[in-house]
PDB file of C-alpha atoms in Angstrom:
ATOM      1  CA  MET A  72      26.881  31.897 -32.652  1.00 91.00           C
ATOM      2  CA  GLU A  73      30.446  30.938 -31.935  1.00 93.00           C
ATOM      3  CA  VAL A  74      30.524  29.031 -28.663  1.00 95.00           C
ATOM      4  CA  LYS A  75      33.311  30.439 -26.507  1.00 96.00           C
ATOM      5  CA  GLN A  76      32.040  29.139 -23.172  1.00 96.00           C
ATOM      6  CA  SER A  77      29.428  26.625 -22.080  1.00 96.00           C
ATOM      7  CA  SER A  78      28.651  25.107 -18.711  1.00 96.00           C
ATOM      8  CA  LEU A  79      25.913  23.323 -16.815  1.00 95.00           C
ATOM      9  CA  ALA A  80      24.122  26.205 -15.083  1.00 96.00           C
ATOM     10  CA  ALA A  81      21.101  24.559 -13.447  1.00 96.00           C
ATOM     11  CA  ILE A  82      19.387  21.218 -12.962  1.00 95.00           C
ATOM     12  CA  GLY A  83      15.752  21.119 -11.990  1.00 93.00           C
ATOM     13  CA  THR A  84      12.574  19.131 -11.717  1.00 90.00           C
ATOM     14  CA  LYS A  85      10.338  22.071 -10.801  1.00 91.00           C
ATOM     15  CA  PHE A  86       9.911  25.732 -11.711  1.00 91.00           C
ATOM     16  CA  SER A  87      11.564  27.119  -8.576  1.00 93.00           C
ATOM     17  CA  GLN A  88      14.850  25.450  -9.603  1.00 95.00           C
ATOM     18  CA  TYR A  89      15.048  26.957 -13.097  1.00 96.00           C
ATOM     19  CA  PRO A  90      17.183  30.017 -13.965  1.00 97.00           C
ATOM     20  CA  THR A  91      15.525  33.390 -13.362  1.00 95.00           C
ATOM     21  CA  ASP A  92      17.792  35.677 -15.418  1.00 97.00           C
ATOM     22  CA  GLY A  93      15.474  35.805 -18.449  1.00 96.00           C
ATOM     23  CA  LYS A  94      17.967  34.528 -21.040  1.00 97.00           C
ATOM     24  CA  THR A  95      16.560  32.985 -24.218  1.00 97.00           C
ATOM     25  CA  GLU A  96      16.110  29.212 -24.013  1.00 98.00           C
ATOM     26  CA  ILE A  97      16.172  26.659 -26.819  1.00 98.00           C
ATOM     27  CA  ALA A  98      14.981  23.233 -25.658  1.00 97.00           C
ATOM     28  CA  PHE A  99      15.943  19.834 -27.024  1.00 97.00           C
ATOM     29  CA  ALA A 100      13.324  17.075 -26.970  1.00 95.00           C
ATOM     30  CA  GLY A 101      13.312  13.548 -28.279  1.00 94.00           C
ATOM     31  CA  LYS A 102      12.760   9.900 -27.616  1.00 92.00           C
ATOM     32  CA  SER A 103      15.090   8.154 -25.157  1.00 86.00           C
ATOM     33  CA  ASN A 104      18.368   7.185 -26.852  1.00 88.00           C
ATOM     34  CA  VAL A 105      17.799   9.373 -29.928  1.00 94.00           C
ATOM     35  CA  GLY A 106      21.150  11.112 -29.349  1.00 92.00           C
ATOM     36  CA  LYS A 107      20.160  14.291 -27.460  1.00 93.00           C
ATOM     37  CA  SER A 108      23.303  14.436 -25.307  1.00 91.00           C
ATOM     38  CA  THR A 109      25.516  13.735 -28.340  1.00 93.00           C
ATOM     39  CA  LEU A 110      23.841  16.547 -30.298  1.00 96.00           C
ATOM     40  CA  ILE A 111      24.073  19.002 -27.390  1.00 96.00           C
ATOM     41  CA  ASN A 112      27.781  18.210 -26.914  1.00 95.00           C
ATOM     42  CA  ALA A 113      28.368  18.682 -30.668  1.00 95.00           C
ATOM     43  CA  ILE A 114      26.677  22.090 -30.900  1.00 96.00           C
ATOM     44  CA  LEU A 115      28.421  23.271 -27.727  1.00 95.00           C
ATOM     45  CA  GLY A 116      31.768  22.026 -29.040  1.00 92.00           C
ATOM     46  CA  ARG A 117      32.311  19.899 -25.934  1.00 90.00           C
ATOM     47  CA  LYS A 118      33.055  16.210 -25.537  1.00 85.00           C
ATOM     48  CA  ALA A 119      31.136  15.309 -22.402  1.00 83.00           C
ATOM     49  CA  LEU A 120      29.250  18.297 -21.007  1.00 88.00           C
ATOM     50  CA  ALA A 121      25.918  16.529 -21.493  1.00 83.00           C
ATOM     51  CA  ARG A 122      26.444  12.969 -20.284  1.00 76.00           C
ATOM     52  CA  THR A 123      25.851  10.348 -22.944  1.00 68.00           C
ATOM     53  CA  SER A 124      24.814   6.806 -22.124  1.00 60.00           C
ATOM     54  CA  SER A 125      24.013   3.654 -24.061  1.00 58.00           C
ATOM     55  CA  GLN A 126      21.154   3.132 -21.612  1.00 59.00           C
ATOM     56  CA  PRO A 127      17.977   5.026 -22.481  1.00 52.00           C
ATOM     57  CA  GLY A 128      16.222   7.157 -19.887  1.00 52.00           C
ATOM     58  CA  LYS A 129      19.345   8.585 -18.219  1.00 54.00           C
ATOM     59  CA  THR A 130      18.251  12.240 -18.252  1.00 57.00           C
ATOM     60  CA  ARG A 131      15.615  12.537 -15.525  1.00 79.00           C
ATOM     61  CA  THR A 132      15.881  16.255 -14.871  1.00 89.00           C
ATOM     62  CA  ILE A 133      15.688  19.396 -17.001  1.00 94.00           C
ATOM     63  CA  ASN A 134      19.270  20.535 -17.538  1.00 95.00           C
ATOM     64  CA  PHE A 135      20.162  24.129 -18.437  1.00 97.00           C
ATOM     65  CA  TYR A 136      23.472  24.732 -20.234  1.00 97.00           C
ATOM     66  CA  ASP A 137      24.644  28.342 -20.273  1.00 97.00           C
ATOM     67  CA  VAL A 138      26.168  29.345 -23.619  1.00 97.00           C
ATOM     68  CA  ASN A 139      28.441  32.431 -23.740  1.00 97.00           C
ATOM     69  CA  ASP A 140      26.439  33.868 -20.837  1.00 96.00           C
ATOM     70  CA  ALA A 141      23.872  34.773 -23.534  1.00 96.00           C
ATOM     71  CA  MET A 142      21.377  31.886 -23.748  1.00 98.00           C
ATOM     72  CA  TYR A 143      20.468  28.444 -22.413  1.00 98.00           C
ATOM     73  CA  VAL A 144      20.429  25.145 -24.239  1.00 98.00           C
ATOM     74  CA  VAL A 145      17.840  23.098 -22.337  1.00 97.00           C
ATOM     75  CA  ASP A 146      18.001  19.303 -22.259  1.00 95.00           C
ATOM     76  CA  LEU A 147      14.603  17.714 -21.580  1.00 93.00           C
ATOM     77  CA  PRO A 148      14.234  14.088 -20.406  1.00 88.00           C
ATOM     78  CA  GLY A 149      13.658  11.637 -23.241  1.00 86.00           C
ATOM     79  CA  TYR A 150      10.160  10.304 -23.782  1.00 83.00           C
ATOM     80  CA  GLY A 151       8.928   6.834 -24.667  1.00 76.00           C
ATOM     81  CA  TYR A 152      11.215   4.924 -22.302  1.00 67.00           C
ATOM     82  CA  ALA A 153       9.167   1.874 -21.366  1.00 59.00           C
ATOM     83  CA  LYS A 154      11.445   0.341 -18.715  1.00 68.00           C
ATOM     84  CA  ALA A 155      10.981   3.097 -16.134  1.00 69.00           C
ATOM     85  CA  PRO A 156       8.190   2.669 -13.567  1.00 74.00           C
ATOM     86  CA  LYS A 157       4.856   4.176 -14.675  1.00 79.00           C
ATOM     87  CA  THR A 158       4.902   6.640 -11.739  1.00 80.00           C
ATOM     88  CA  GLU A 159       8.347   7.869 -12.846  1.00 76.00           C
ATOM     89  CA  ILE A 160       7.181   8.247 -16.468  1.00 71.00           C
ATOM     90  CA  ALA A 161       4.122  10.215 -15.308  1.00 79.00           C
ATOM     91  CA  LYS A 162       6.376  12.488 -13.217  1.00 79.00           C
ATOM     92  CA  TRP A 163       8.669  13.211 -16.197  1.00 76.00           C
ATOM     93  CA  GLY A 164       5.626  13.903 -18.367  1.00 81.00           C
ATOM     94  CA  ALA A 165       4.185  16.394 -15.875  1.00 86.00           C
ATOM     95  CA  MET A 166       7.588  18.085 -15.437  1.00 89.00           C
ATOM     96  CA  ILE A 167       8.100  18.485 -19.205  1.00 88.00           C
ATOM     97  CA  GLU A 168       4.525  19.653 -19.713  1.00 89.00           C
ATOM     98  CA  GLU A 169       4.818  22.317 -17.003  1.00 91.00           C
ATOM     99  CA  TYR A 170       8.102  23.553 -18.480  1.00 94.00           C
ATOM    100  CA  LEU A 171       6.701  23.730 -22.027  1.00 92.00           C
ATOM    101  CA  GLU A 172       3.417  25.345 -20.980  1.00 91.00           C
ATOM    102  CA  LYS A 173       4.751  28.016 -18.634  1.00 92.00           C
ATOM    103  CA  ARG A 174       8.312  28.865 -19.639  1.00 95.00           C
ATOM    104  CA  GLU A 175       8.288  32.326 -21.206  1.00 95.00           C
ATOM    105  CA  GLU A 176      12.024  32.282 -21.970  1.00 97.00           C
ATOM    106  CA  LEU A 177      11.548  29.249 -24.238  1.00 97.00           C
ATOM    107  CA  LYS A 178      11.741  30.457 -27.849  1.00 97.00           C
ATOM    108  CA  ALA A 179      12.064  27.263 -29.919  1.00 97.00           C
ATOM    109  CA  ILE A 180      12.304  23.511 -29.663  1.00 97.00           C
ATOM    110  CA  ILE A 181      14.638  21.215 -31.486  1.00 98.00           C
ATOM    111  CA  LEU A 182      12.880  17.872 -31.813  1.00 98.00           C
ATOM    112  CA  LEU A 183      15.216  14.956 -32.474  1.00 98.00           C
ATOM    113  CA  ILE A 184      14.051  12.069 -34.643  1.00 98.00           C
ATOM    114  CA  ASP A 185      16.231   9.038 -35.486  1.00 97.00           C
ATOM    115  CA  ILE A 186      16.679   9.240 -39.272  1.00 98.00           C
ATOM    116  CA  ARG A 187      16.845   5.432 -39.558  1.00 97.00           C
ATOM    117  CA  HIS A 188      13.250   4.907 -38.443  1.00 96.00           C
ATOM    118  CA  GLU A 189       9.896   6.311 -39.405  1.00 97.00           C
ATOM    119  CA  PRO A 190       8.721   8.644 -36.589  1.00 97.00           C
ATOM    120  CA  GLY A 191       6.825   6.575 -34.007  1.00 95.00           C
ATOM    121  CA  LYS A 192       3.588   7.296 -32.159  1.00 94.00           C
ATOM    122  CA  ASN A 193       5.441   9.162 -29.381  1.00 91.00           C
ATOM    123  CA  ASP A 194       7.318  11.325 -31.916  1.00 95.00           C
ATOM    124  CA  ILE A 195       4.116  12.235 -33.747  1.00 96.00           C
ATOM    125  CA  MET A 196       2.336  12.971 -30.463  1.00 93.00           C
ATOM    126  CA  MET A 197       5.214  15.188 -29.252  1.00 93.00           C
ATOM    127  CA  TYR A 198       5.373  17.048 -32.574  1.00 95.00           C
ATOM    128  CA  GLU A 199       1.622  17.693 -32.635  1.00 93.00           C
ATOM    129  CA  TRP A 200       1.647  18.698 -28.983  1.00 90.00           C
ATOM    130  CA  LEU A 201       4.455  21.241 -29.576  1.00 93.00           C
ATOM    131  CA  LYS A 202       2.609  22.605 -32.620  1.00 92.00           C
ATOM    132  CA  HIS A 203      -0.561  22.896 -30.556  1.00 89.00           C
ATOM    133  CA  TYR A 204       1.328  25.151 -28.127  1.00 87.00           C
ATOM    134  CA  GLY A 205       2.552  27.266 -31.034  1.00 92.00           C
ATOM    135  CA  TYR A 206       6.268  26.604 -30.659  1.00 92.00           C
ATOM    136  CA  ASP A 207       8.744  27.038 -33.474  1.00 94.00           C
ATOM    137  CA  ILE A 208      10.004  23.507 -34.073  1.00 97.00           C
ATOM    138  CA  ILE A 209      13.270  22.579 -35.744  1.00 98.00           C
ATOM    139  CA  ILE A 210      13.625  18.882 -36.518  1.00 98.00           C
ATOM    140  CA  ALA A 211      17.068  17.303 -36.244  1.00 98.00           C
ATOM    141  CA  ALA A 212      17.255  13.900 -37.954  1.00 98.00           C
ATOM    142  CA  THR A 213      19.941  12.240 -35.836  1.00 98.00           C
ATOM    143  CA  LYS A 214      22.335   9.364 -36.586  1.00 97.00           C
ATOM    144  CA  SER A 215      22.580  10.280 -40.283  1.00 97.00           C
ATOM    145  CA  ASP A 216      26.035   8.664 -40.400  1.00 95.00           C
ATOM    146  CA  LYS A 217      24.372   5.285 -39.728  1.00 96.00           C
ATOM    147  CA  ILE A 218      22.746   5.139 -43.177  1.00 96.00           C
ATOM    148  CA  ASN A 219      24.198   5.456 -46.700  1.00 96.00           C
ATOM    149  CA  ARG A 220      24.479   9.035 -47.926  1.00 94.00           C
ATOM    150  CA  SER A 221      22.407   8.037 -50.945  1.00 96.00           C
ATOM    151  CA  GLN A 222      19.559   7.091 -48.555  1.00 97.00           C
ATOM    152  CA  ILE A 223      19.449  10.351 -46.557  1.00 97.00           C
ATOM    153  CA  GLN A 224      16.965  12.209 -48.807  1.00 97.00           C
ATOM    154  CA  LYS A 225      14.635   9.202 -48.896  1.00 97.00           C
ATOM    155  CA  HIS A 226      14.642   8.955 -45.077  1.00 98.00           C
ATOM    156  CA  LEU A 227      14.137  12.714 -44.696  1.00 98.00           C
ATOM    157  CA  SER A 228      11.089  12.567 -46.960  1.00 97.00           C
ATOM    158  CA  ILE A 229       9.646   9.714 -44.835  1.00 98.00           C
ATOM    159  CA  ILE A 230      10.027  11.946 -41.737  1.00 98.00           C
ATOM    160  CA  ARG A 231       8.473  14.906 -43.603  1.00 97.00           C
ATOM    161  CA  LYS A 232       5.524  12.813 -44.746  1.00 97.00           C
ATOM    162  CA  THR A 233       4.909  11.057 -41.406  1.00 98.00           C
ATOM    163  CA  LEU A 234       4.962  14.303 -39.409  1.00 97.00           C
ATOM    164  CA  GLY A 235       3.076  16.201 -42.112  1.00 96.00           C
ATOM    165  CA  LEU A 236       5.800  18.843 -42.425  1.00 96.00           C
ATOM    166  CA  GLY A 237       5.285  21.743 -44.787  1.00 90.00           C
ATOM    167  CA  GLN A 238       7.818  23.231 -47.209  1.00 87.00           C
ATOM    168  CA  ASN A 239       8.907  25.847 -44.669  1.00 91.00           C
ATOM    169  CA  ASP A 240       9.365  23.408 -41.795  1.00 95.00           C
ATOM    170  CA  VAL A 241      13.039  22.966 -40.932  1.00 97.00           C
ATOM    171  CA  LEU A 242      14.468  19.430 -41.084  1.00 98.00           C
ATOM    172  CA  ILE A 243      18.230  19.043 -40.662  1.00 98.00           C
ATOM    173  CA  PRO A 244      20.156  15.765 -40.942  1.00 98.00           C
ATOM    174  CA  PHE A 245      22.651  15.487 -38.073  1.00 98.00           C
ATOM    175  CA  SER A 246      25.563  13.214 -37.229  1.00 96.00           C
ATOM    176  CA  GLY A 247      27.424  13.377 -33.916  1.00 90.00           C
ATOM    177  CA  GLU A 248      30.110  11.170 -35.410  1.00 89.00           C
ATOM    178  CA  LYS A 249      30.791  13.442 -38.401  1.00 91.00           C
ATOM    179  CA  LYS A 250      29.543  16.699 -36.809  1.00 89.00           C
ATOM    180  CA  THR A 251      27.303  17.349 -39.825  1.00 96.00           C
ATOM    181  CA  GLY A 252      24.307  19.595 -39.223  1.00 97.00           C
ATOM    182  CA  VAL A 253      25.943  21.639 -36.436  1.00 97.00           C
ATOM    183  CA  LYS A 254      26.322  24.825 -38.549  1.00 97.00           C
ATOM    184  CA  GLU A 255      22.796  24.458 -39.919  1.00 97.00           C
ATOM    185  CA  LEU A 256      21.338  24.047 -36.414  1.00 97.00           C
ATOM    186  CA  TRP A 257      23.189  27.142 -35.177  1.00 97.00           C
ATOM    187  CA  ALA A 258      21.900  29.119 -38.180  1.00 97.00           C
ATOM    188  CA  GLU A 259      18.353  28.260 -37.011  1.00 97.00           C
ATOM    189  CA  ILE A 260      19.048  28.886 -33.297  1.00 97.00           C
ATOM    190  CA  ASP A 261      20.632  32.268 -34.080  1.00 96.00           C
ATOM    191  CA  LYS A 262      17.296  33.474 -35.500  1.00 96.00           C
ATOM    192  CA  PHE A 263      15.818  33.336 -31.977  1.00 95.00           C
ATOM    193  CA  LEU A 264      18.616  35.256 -30.265  1.00 93.00           C
ATOM    194  CA  GLU A 265      18.189  39.008 -30.040  1.00 69.00           C
TER     195      GLU A 265
END
């Protein structure tokens, strides 16, 4: 899809605040500070639509970005942020769980994993949880510009092995800095748009 227009359409923490127009939704999930906002800005061709921050745990709501009046890119709060109060973390968890369990418009999830590190306990748990619910999962290995190009394949195979990905599972290296992986991600997203 060529992005001609994108805008923040809705912000919510509960079902009654989410869009009701039935457009296809593709959600983005990942650990705090994995680069979700950077990736969303890159695929939407915008500089600062999704607010980036060096502080983890900034996204505390579910944000819906309208793309070409045809679909929503959905930004979920990051998981695994230890500095937030336990009650806050529990609230985010319940909000994300309700969205993932009940949202019929949700067609696929892009799970972001930092390419520099082996997927952690939270990443593995999230991946298995999404699989359990039967979602199509596309893995974006973020921050690929932060390692040598010669190391990318090695790091991708560590992610594949740790998550137990099969041959047909999609794993795309991504760099916000160099905008690599944007076309490949759109090629996957386009498969879910009527």
